[in-house]
């Protein structure tokens, strides 16, 4: 048999294997866990992973090229660079702003970056790791995004950038944030790790359907960990339309090297042995010239191959997330007395990562009592990541500024949680969860009598 015939035969067997191993199980209330997130895939992802394994290229190759160009085209930017995680993407995005290639615009130690404490740690960590100062602004409930009217209070002569996430897929107010960034000459990094597929419509009377988040700021980051909108197992990406930033990010991602040859390529610049860099001797091999203090944050082609297939499903995944969000919202409607329900930012159409809920102070029960109850009924919930990062052990002594006492950030830490919206979830599981919540509320009310 030829190689092509063998590949075809293997692909056929993989499809059969998938049918046997991953046959859909029916949901048994109280026995089957209600997950908050998970991988959703079919035989195509398995076949792609095997196809890339048969190539045995292993590092980034043809599938990485394809994934990067499809992702950039989908989001509507020029460049997408694959990484091994969303956290790595965040590290690259922020570190890129410190590059000497940016001249006077580069961020220097002691410069300030505006962010929030109600979020995921690795949005904030790159700020600290680059010896910059995070400036924390409180969040709004129930959009769970930065309070835009507080941002200007956070400005100082040292403010150089805003680095915030579209919380749980809900775009922050891009009109306001971009307006402030433009007015004060700040970089904007959008952490879109939870928001692939969310859209935002700029300005009143703008285009009717909006643009994808990740196409607004100078740099955007994405995560492809299994909980996210598409998964590569582990994985992430940095997106930008700025050629210089793309070059810097590629360099930082690839050991800090100046050379931009793809894996296995040589002399793309045509000056491999004739350039002069730093204090190196003339003609020093460009492959080993380092213009940044870099890392190796590349992913593998097996991951990228899975990503190519996942990306084809993105629209249907996002539709399912929006449908599940709506189902939760309708089901929770009669319990508004107990819960603050989530709200999309005006002008946004979120592909919700989750359904966040805040237990009202007057509910008569706590967030933890409820999530504990749900947990014993095999219904997964999650807190809004780190709650208030400033109260986490690792952050107790970090250099920072904060605007006020961050009361809503504390409220998120104490009273908020989220349920899943991922495409693996459907009405049956949502109804079961709501029955369980109803039971909890009735029992709590009885106990109080
Ligand atoms: C907002 C946000 N940023 C960054 C990350 C980090 O992504 P990763 O887990 O791929 O490192 C996450 C992770 O879920 C996240 O939710």
PDB file of N, CA and C in Angstrom, residues 165-244:
ATOM      1  N   UNK A 165      -9.262  41.238  30.989  1.00  0.00           N
ATOM      2  CA  UNK A 165      -9.955  40.149  30.287  1.00  0.00           C
ATOM      3  C   UNK A 165     -11.393  40.548  29.979  1.00  0.00           C
ATOM      4  N   UNK A 166     -11.931  39.938  28.943  1.00  0.00           N
ATOM      5  CA  UNK A 166     -13.378  39.990  28.699  1.00  0.00           C
ATOM      6  C   UNK A 166     -13.953  38.902  29.607  1.00  0.00           C
ATOM      7  N   UNK A 167     -14.406  39.314  30.788  1.00  0.00           N
ATOM      8  CA  UNK A 167     -14.680  38.343  31.854  1.00  0.00           C
ATOM      9  C   UNK A 167     -15.731  37.311  31.460  1.00  0.00           C
ATOM     10  N   UNK A 168     -15.347  36.057  31.560  1.00  0.00           N
ATOM     11  CA  UNK A 168     -16.240  34.920  31.269  1.00  0.00           C
ATOM     12  C   UNK A 168     -16.914  35.073  29.903  1.00  0.00           C
ATOM     13  N   UNK A 169     -16.225  35.722  28.985  1.00  0.00           N
ATOM     14  CA  UNK A 169     -16.729  35.864  27.618  1.00  0.00           C
ATOM     15  C   UNK A 169     -17.512  37.136  27.376  1.00  0.00           C
ATOM     16  N   UNK A 170     -17.808  37.880  28.442  1.00  0.00           N
ATOM     17  CA  UNK A 170     -18.592  39.114  28.291  1.00  0.00           C
ATOM     18  C   UNK A 170     -17.640  40.273  27.950  1.00  0.00           C
ATOM     19  N   UNK A 171     -17.689  40.809  26.751  1.00  0.00           N
ATOM     20  CA  UNK A 171     -16.762  41.882  26.391  1.00  0.00           C
ATOM     21  C   UNK A 171     -16.867  43.069  27.357  1.00  0.00           C
ATOM     22  N   UNK A 172     -15.721  43.620  27.742  1.00  0.00           N
ATOM     23  CA  UNK A 172     -15.778  44.856  28.522  1.00  0.00           C
ATOM     24  C   UNK A 172     -16.177  45.985  27.584  1.00  0.00           C
ATOM     25  N   UNK A 173     -16.495  47.145  28.151  1.00  0.00           N
ATOM     26  CA  UNK A 173     -16.982  48.258  27.341  1.00  0.00           C
ATOM     27  C   UNK A 173     -15.839  48.805  26.468  1.00  0.00           C
ATOM     28  N   UNK A 174     -15.745  48.256  25.267  1.00  0.00           N
ATOM     29  CA  UNK A 174     -14.608  48.581  24.404  1.00  0.00           C
ATOM     30  C   UNK A 174     -14.640  50.024  23.933  1.00  0.00           C
ATOM     31  N   UNK A 175     -15.835  50.580  23.766  1.00  0.00           N
ATOM     32  CA  UNK A 175     -15.921  51.996  23.371  1.00  0.00           C
ATOM     33  C   UNK A 175     -15.202  52.868  24.381  1.00  0.00           C
ATOM     34  N   UNK A 176     -15.557  52.652  25.660  1.00  0.00           N
ATOM     35  CA  UNK A 176     -14.987  53.479  26.729  1.00  0.00           C
ATOM     36  C   UNK A 176     -13.499  53.204  26.903  1.00  0.00           C
ATOM     37  N   UNK A 177     -13.155  51.919  26.980  1.00  0.00           N
ATOM     38  CA  UNK A 177     -11.764  51.556  27.275  1.00  0.00           C
ATOM     39  C   UNK A 177     -10.848  52.007  26.131  1.00  0.00           C
ATOM     40  N   UNK A 178     -11.293  51.790  24.900  1.00  0.00           N
ATOM     41  CA  UNK A 178     -10.469  52.223  23.768  1.00  0.00           C
ATOM     42  C   UNK A 178     -10.357  53.744  23.727  1.00  0.00           C
ATOM     43  N   UNK A 179     -11.463  54.405  24.072  1.00  0.00           N
ATOM     44  CA  UNK A 179     -11.458  55.871  24.084  1.00  0.00           C
ATOM     45  C   UNK A 179     -10.398  56.387  25.059  1.00  0.00           C
ATOM     46  N   UNK A 180     -10.373  55.802  26.256  1.00  0.00           N
ATOM     47  CA  UNK A 180      -9.394  56.229  27.273  1.00  0.00           C
ATOM     48  C   UNK A 180      -7.974  55.890  26.804  1.00  0.00           C
ATOM     49  N   UNK A 181      -7.814  54.684  26.249  1.00  0.00           N
ATOM     50  CA  UNK A 181      -6.477  54.266  25.797  1.00  0.00           C
ATOM     51  C   UNK A 181      -5.975  55.209  24.695  1.00  0.00           C
ATOM     52  N   UNK A 182      -6.862  55.542  23.779  1.00  0.00           N
ATOM     53  CA  UNK A 182      -6.450  56.419  22.668  1.00  0.00           C
ATOM     54  C   UNK A 182      -6.119  57.818  23.187  1.00  0.00           C
ATOM     55  N   UNK A 183      -6.992  58.315  24.106  1.00  0.00           N
ATOM     56  CA  UNK A 183      -6.802  59.675  24.632  1.00  0.00           C
ATOM     57  C   UNK A 183      -5.467  59.816  25.372  1.00  0.00           C
ATOM     58  N   UNK A 184      -5.070  58.757  26.101  1.00  0.00           N
ATOM     59  CA  UNK A 184      -3.880  58.862  26.948  1.00  0.00           C
ATOM     60  C   UNK A 184      -2.674  58.087  26.380  1.00  0.00           C
ATOM     61  N   UNK A 185      -2.790  57.628  25.136  1.00  0.00           N
ATOM     62  CA  UNK A 185      -1.659  56.944  24.486  1.00  0.00           C
ATOM     63  C   UNK A 185      -1.255  55.654  25.180  1.00  0.00           C
ATOM     64  N   UNK A 186      -2.249  54.878  25.629  1.00  0.00           N
ATOM     65  CA  UNK A 186      -1.954  53.623  26.328  1.00  0.00           C
ATOM     66  C   UNK A 186      -2.111  52.442  25.378  1.00  0.00           C
ATOM     67  N   UNK A 187      -1.306  51.408  25.588  1.00  0.00           N
ATOM     68  CA  UNK A 187      -1.536  50.144  24.882  1.00  0.00           C
ATOM     69  C   UNK A 187      -2.742  49.460  25.517  1.00  0.00           C
ATOM     70  N   UNK A 188      -3.494  48.719  24.705  1.00  0.00           N
ATOM     71  CA  UNK A 188      -4.571  47.886  25.243  1.00  0.00           C
ATOM     72  C   UNK A 188      -4.309  46.432  24.849  1.00  0.00           C
ATOM     73  N   UNK A 189      -4.185  45.580  25.864  1.00  0.00           N
ATOM     74  CA  UNK A 189      -4.123  44.132  25.606  1.00  0.00           C
ATOM     75  C   UNK A 189      -5.459  43.536  26.043  1.00  0.00           C
ATOM     76  N   UNK A 190      -6.110  42.852  25.108  1.00  0.00           N
ATOM     77  CA  UNK A 190      -7.372  42.159  25.421  1.00  0.00           C
ATOM     78  C   UNK A 190      -7.045  40.706  25.781  1.00  0.00           C
ATOM     79  N   UNK A 191      -7.328  40.304  27.001  1.00  0.00           N
ATOM     80  CA  UNK A 191      -7.238  38.889  27.356  1.00  0.00           C
ATOM     81  C   UNK A 191      -8.566  38.252  26.946  1.00  0.00           C
ATOM     82  N   UNK A 192      -8.524  37.534  25.826  1.00  0.00           N
ATOM     83  CA  UNK A 192      -9.737  36.915  25.270  1.00  0.00           C
ATOM     84  C   UNK A 192      -9.758  35.418  25.563  1.00  0.00           C
ATOM     85  N   UNK A 193      -9.011  35.014  26.604  1.00  0.00           N
ATOM     86  CA  UNK A 193      -8.891  33.572  26.874  1.00  0.00           C
ATOM     87  C   UNK A 193     -10.249  32.915  27.062  1.00  0.00           C
ATOM     88  N   UNK A 194     -11.215  33.667  27.588  1.00  0.00           N
ATOM     89  CA  UNK A 194     -12.548  33.098  27.815  1.00  0.00           C
ATOM     90  C   UNK A 194     -13.564  33.635  26.804  1.00  0.00           C
ATOM     91  N   UNK A 195     -13.109  34.230  25.716  1.00  0.00           N
ATOM     92  CA  UNK A 195     -14.050  35.017  24.908  1.00  0.00           C
ATOM     93  C   UNK A 195     -13.943  34.815  23.395  1.00  0.00           C
ATOM     94  N   UNK A 196     -13.337  33.720  22.952  1.00  0.00           N
ATOM     95  CA  UNK A 196     -13.260  33.511  21.507  1.00  0.00           C
ATOM     96  C   UNK A 196     -14.677  33.406  20.924  1.00  0.00           C
ATOM     97  N   UNK A 197     -14.985  34.259  19.972  1.00  0.00           N
ATOM     98  CA  UNK A 197     -16.314  34.219  19.345  1.00  0.00           C
ATOM     99  C   UNK A 197     -17.259  35.296  19.856  1.00  0.00           C
ATOM    100  N   UNK A 198     -16.908  35.969  20.955  1.00  0.00           N
ATOM    101  CA  UNK A 198     -17.736  37.077  21.438  1.00  0.00           C
ATOM    102  C   UNK A 198     -17.545  38.271  20.511  1.00  0.00           C
ATOM    103  N   UNK A 199     -18.607  39.038  20.323  1.00  0.00           N
ATOM    104  CA  UNK A 199     -18.488  40.197  19.433  1.00  0.00           C
ATOM    105  C   UNK A 199     -18.912  41.475  20.153  1.00  0.00           C
ATOM    106  N   UNK A 200     -18.461  42.587  19.582  1.00  0.00           N
ATOM    107  CA  UNK A 200     -18.783  43.901  20.145  1.00  0.00           C
ATOM    108  C   UNK A 200     -18.966  44.874  18.992  1.00  0.00           C
ATOM    109  N   UNK A 201     -19.974  45.698  19.130  1.00  0.00           N
ATOM    110  CA  UNK A 201     -20.292  46.678  18.082  1.00  0.00           C
ATOM    111  C   UNK A 201     -19.840  48.041  18.561  1.00  0.00           C
ATOM    112  N   UNK A 202     -18.871  48.617  17.833  1.00  0.00           N
ATOM    113  CA  UNK A 202     -18.308  49.910  18.268  1.00  0.00           C
ATOM    114  C   UNK A 202     -19.204  51.064  17.920  1.00  0.00           C
ATOM    115  N   UNK A 203     -19.502  51.894  18.924  1.00  0.00           N
ATOM    116  CA  UNK A 203     -20.203  53.147  18.669  1.00  0.00           C
ATOM    117  C   UNK A 203     -21.662  52.968  18.262  1.00  0.00           C
ATOM    118  N   UNK A 204     -22.459  53.983  18.565  1.00  0.00           N
ATOM    119  CA  UNK A 204     -23.869  53.935  18.159  1.00  0.00           C
ATOM    120  C   UNK A 204     -23.911  54.051  16.641  1.00  0.00           C
ATOM    121  N   UNK A 205     -24.786  53.275  15.997  1.00  0.00           N
ATOM    122  CA  UNK A 205     -24.939  53.365  14.547  1.00  0.00           C
ATOM    123  C   UNK A 205     -23.796  52.746  13.766  1.00  0.00           C
ATOM    124  N   UNK A 206     -22.949  51.995  14.440  1.00  0.00           N
ATOM    125  CA  UNK A 206     -21.853  51.319  13.745  1.00  0.00           C
ATOM    126  C   UNK A 206     -22.375  50.105  13.003  1.00  0.00           C
ATOM    127  N   UNK A 207     -21.453  49.230  12.605  1.00  0.00           N
ATOM    128  CA  UNK A 207     -21.864  48.038  11.857  1.00  0.00           C
ATOM    129  C   UNK A 207     -22.802  47.188  12.716  1.00  0.00           C
ATOM    130  N   UNK A 208     -23.801  46.550  12.085  1.00  0.00           N
ATOM    131  CA  UNK A 208     -24.851  45.901  12.874  1.00  0.00           C
ATOM    132  C   UNK A 208     -24.389  44.688  13.670  1.00  0.00           C
ATOM    133  N   UNK A 209     -23.410  43.925  13.193  1.00  0.00           N
ATOM    134  CA  UNK A 209     -23.110  42.656  13.842  1.00  0.00           C
ATOM    135  C   UNK A 209     -21.865  42.675  14.720  1.00  0.00           C
ATOM    136  N   UNK A 210     -21.140  43.775  14.692  1.00  0.00           N
ATOM    137  CA  UNK A 210     -19.977  43.854  15.553  1.00  0.00           C
ATOM    138  C   UNK A 210     -18.782  43.096  15.009  1.00  0.00           C
ATOM    139  N   UNK A 211     -17.655  43.239  15.726  1.00  0.00           N
ATOM    140  CA  UNK A 211     -16.420  42.554  15.356  1.00  0.00           C
ATOM    141  C   UNK A 211     -16.044  41.629  16.498  1.00  0.00           C
ATOM    142  N   UNK A 212     -15.241  40.645  16.175  1.00  0.00           N
ATOM    143  CA  UNK A 212     -14.813  39.716  17.223  1.00  0.00           C
ATOM    144  C   UNK A 212     -13.883  40.410  18.211  1.00  0.00           C
ATOM    145  N   UNK A 213     -14.056  40.097  19.499  1.00  0.00           N
ATOM    146  CA  UNK A 213     -13.093  40.604  20.471  1.00  0.00           C
ATOM    147  C   UNK A 213     -11.733  40.008  20.113  1.00  0.00           C
ATOM    148  N   UNK A 214     -10.700  40.765  20.408  1.00  0.00           N
ATOM    149  CA  UNK A 214      -9.367  40.357  19.988  1.00  0.00           C
ATOM    150  C   UNK A 214      -8.916  41.160  18.783  1.00  0.00           C
ATOM    151  N   UNK A 215      -9.876  41.913  18.178  1.00  0.00           N
ATOM    152  CA  UNK A 215      -9.502  42.725  17.010  1.00  0.00           C
ATOM    153  C   UNK A 215      -9.515  44.212  17.365  1.00  0.00           C
ATOM    154  N   UNK A 216      -9.655  44.538  18.667  1.00  0.00           N
ATOM    155  CA  UNK A 216      -9.791  45.947  19.063  1.00  0.00           C
ATOM    156  C   UNK A 216      -8.486  46.548  19.604  1.00  0.00           C
ATOM    157  N   UNK A 217      -7.841  45.845  20.528  1.00  0.00           N
ATOM    158  CA  UNK A 217      -6.611  46.369  21.127  1.00  0.00           C
ATOM    159  C   UNK A 217      -5.408  46.106  20.238  1.00  0.00           C
ATOM    160  N   UNK A 218      -4.206  46.488  20.743  1.00  0.00           N
ATOM    161  CA  UNK A 218      -2.988  46.252  19.943  1.00  0.00           C
ATOM    162  C   UNK A 218      -2.630  44.766  19.938  1.00  0.00           C
ATOM    163  N   UNK A 219      -2.940  44.076  21.069  1.00  0.00           N
ATOM    164  CA  UNK A 219      -2.613  42.651  21.172  1.00  0.00           C
ATOM    165  C   UNK A 219      -3.793  41.948  21.846  1.00  0.00           C
ATOM    166  N   UNK A 220      -4.034  40.698  21.452  1.00  0.00           N
ATOM    167  CA  UNK A 220      -5.063  39.892  22.115  1.00  0.00           C
ATOM    168  C   UNK A 220      -4.500  38.505  22.397  1.00  0.00           C
ATOM    169  N   UNK A 221      -5.029  37.890  23.451  1.00  0.00           N
ATOM    170  CA  UNK A 221      -4.559  36.550  23.804  1.00  0.00           C
ATOM    171  C   UNK A 221      -5.741  35.596  23.914  1.00  0.00           C
ATOM    172  N   UNK A 222      -5.477  34.321  23.646  1.00  0.00           N
ATOM    173  CA  UNK A 222      -6.514  33.282  23.699  1.00  0.00           C
ATOM    174  C   UNK A 222      -5.953  32.050  24.391  1.00  0.00           C
ATOM    175  N   UNK A 223      -6.862  31.282  25.014  1.00  0.00           N
ATOM    176  CA  UNK A 223      -6.467  30.006  25.631  1.00  0.00           C
ATOM    177  C   UNK A 223      -7.264  28.875  24.996  1.00  0.00           C
ATOM    178  N   UNK A 224      -6.577  27.757  24.821  1.00  0.00           N
ATOM    179  CA  UNK A 224      -7.259  26.579  24.254  1.00  0.00           C
ATOM    180  C   UNK A 224      -7.210  25.392  25.208  1.00  0.00           C
ATOM    181  N   UNK A 225      -7.136  25.691  26.502  1.00  0.00           N
ATOM    182  CA  UNK A 225      -7.258  24.673  27.538  1.00  0.00           C
ATOM    183  C   UNK A 225      -8.664  24.060  27.399  1.00  0.00           C
ATOM    184  N   UNK A 226      -8.860  22.803  27.817  1.00  0.00           N
ATOM    185  CA  UNK A 226     -10.155  22.149  27.510  1.00  0.00           C
ATOM    186  C   UNK A 226     -11.418  22.901  27.953  1.00  0.00           C
ATOM    187  N   UNK A 227     -11.324  23.750  28.958  1.00  0.00           N
ATOM    188  CA  UNK A 227     -12.547  24.454  29.388  1.00  0.00           C
ATOM    189  C   UNK A 227     -12.994  25.513  28.376  1.00  0.00           C
ATOM    190  N   UNK A 228     -12.130  25.886  27.449  1.00  0.00           N
ATOM    191  CA  UNK A 228     -12.416  27.061  26.618  1.00  0.00           C
ATOM    192  C   UNK A 228     -13.221  26.742  25.356  1.00  0.00           C
ATOM    193  N   UNK A 229     -13.444  27.801  24.572  1.00  0.00           N
ATOM    194  CA  UNK A 229     -14.387  27.685  23.447  1.00  0.00           C
ATOM    195  C   UNK A 229     -13.950  26.652  22.417  1.00  0.00           C
ATOM    196  N   UNK A 230     -12.647  26.569  22.183  1.00  0.00           N
ATOM    197  CA  UNK A 230     -12.108  25.439  21.410  1.00  0.00           C
ATOM    198  C   UNK A 230     -10.899  24.934  22.189  1.00  0.00           C
ATOM    199  N   UNK A 231     -10.561  23.680  21.996  1.00  0.00           N
ATOM    200  CA  UNK A 231      -9.417  23.161  22.758  1.00  0.00           C
ATOM    201  C   UNK A 231      -8.380  22.467  21.878  1.00  0.00           C
ATOM    202  N   UNK A 232      -7.132  22.620  22.311  1.00  0.00           N
ATOM    203  CA  UNK A 232      -6.007  21.891  21.704  1.00  0.00           C
ATOM    204  C   UNK A 232      -5.380  21.026  22.800  1.00  0.00           C
ATOM    205  N   UNK A 233      -6.105  20.811  23.896  1.00  0.00           N
ATOM    206  CA  UNK A 233      -5.543  20.174  25.092  1.00  0.00           C
ATOM    207  C   UNK A 233      -4.933  21.272  25.924  1.00  0.00           C
ATOM    208  N   UNK A 234      -3.700  21.556  25.671  1.00  0.00           N
ATOM    209  CA  UNK A 234      -3.058  22.787  26.141  1.00  0.00           C
ATOM    210  C   UNK A 234      -2.860  23.660  24.911  1.00  0.00           C
ATOM    211  N   UNK A 235      -2.826  24.969  25.095  1.00  0.00           N
ATOM    212  CA  UNK A 235      -2.557  25.823  23.946  1.00  0.00           C
ATOM    213  C   UNK A 235      -3.067  27.228  24.147  1.00  0.00           C
ATOM    214  N   UNK A 236      -2.549  28.126  23.364  1.00  0.00           N
ATOM    215  CA  UNK A 236      -2.977  29.515  23.406  1.00  0.00           C
ATOM    216  C   UNK A 236      -2.517  30.210  22.147  1.00  0.00           C
ATOM    217  N   UNK A 237      -2.835  31.488  22.040  1.00  0.00           N
ATOM    218  CA  UNK A 237      -2.385  32.250  20.873  1.00  0.00           C
ATOM    219  C   UNK A 237      -2.311  33.730  21.219  1.00  0.00           C
ATOM    220  N   UNK A 238      -1.386  34.407  20.547  1.00  0.00           N
ATOM    221  CA  UNK A 238      -1.288  35.863  20.640  1.00  0.00           C
ATOM    222  C   UNK A 238      -1.630  36.420  19.271  1.00  0.00           C
ATOM    223  N   UNK A 239      -2.530  37.389  19.233  1.00  0.00           N
ATOM    224  CA  UNK A 239      -2.968  37.968  17.958  1.00  0.00           C
ATOM    225  C   UNK A 239      -2.660  39.457  17.929  1.00  0.00           C
ATOM    226  N   UNK A 240      -2.273  39.920  16.771  1.00  0.00           N
ATOM    227  CA  UNK A 240      -2.034  41.355  16.590  1.00  0.00           C
ATOM    228  C   UNK A 240      -2.101  41.682  15.094  1.00  0.00           C
ATOM    229  N   UNK A 241      -2.335  42.951  14.801  1.00  0.00           N
ATOM    230  CA  UNK A 241      -2.250  43.368  13.401  1.00  0.00           C
ATOM    231  C   UNK A 241      -1.016  44.235  13.178  1.00  0.00           C
ATOM    232  N   UNK A 242      -0.213  44.395  14.224  1.00  0.00           N
ATOM    233  CA  UNK A 242       0.963  45.258  14.155  1.00  0.00           C
ATOM    234  C   UNK A 242       2.193  44.399  13.817  1.00  0.00           C
ATOM    235  N   UNK A 243       2.821  44.731  12.699  1.00  0.00           N
ATOM    236  CA  UNK A 243       3.931  43.918  12.206  1.00  0.00           C
ATOM    237  C   UNK A 243       5.106  43.881  13.193  1.00  0.00           C
ATOM    238  N   UNK A 244       5.398  45.045  13.789  1.00  0.00           N
ATOM    239  CA  UNK A 244       6.530  45.092  14.733  1.00  0.00           C
ATOM    240  C   UNK A 244       6.227  44.245  15.959  1.00  0.00           C
TER     241      UNK A 244
END
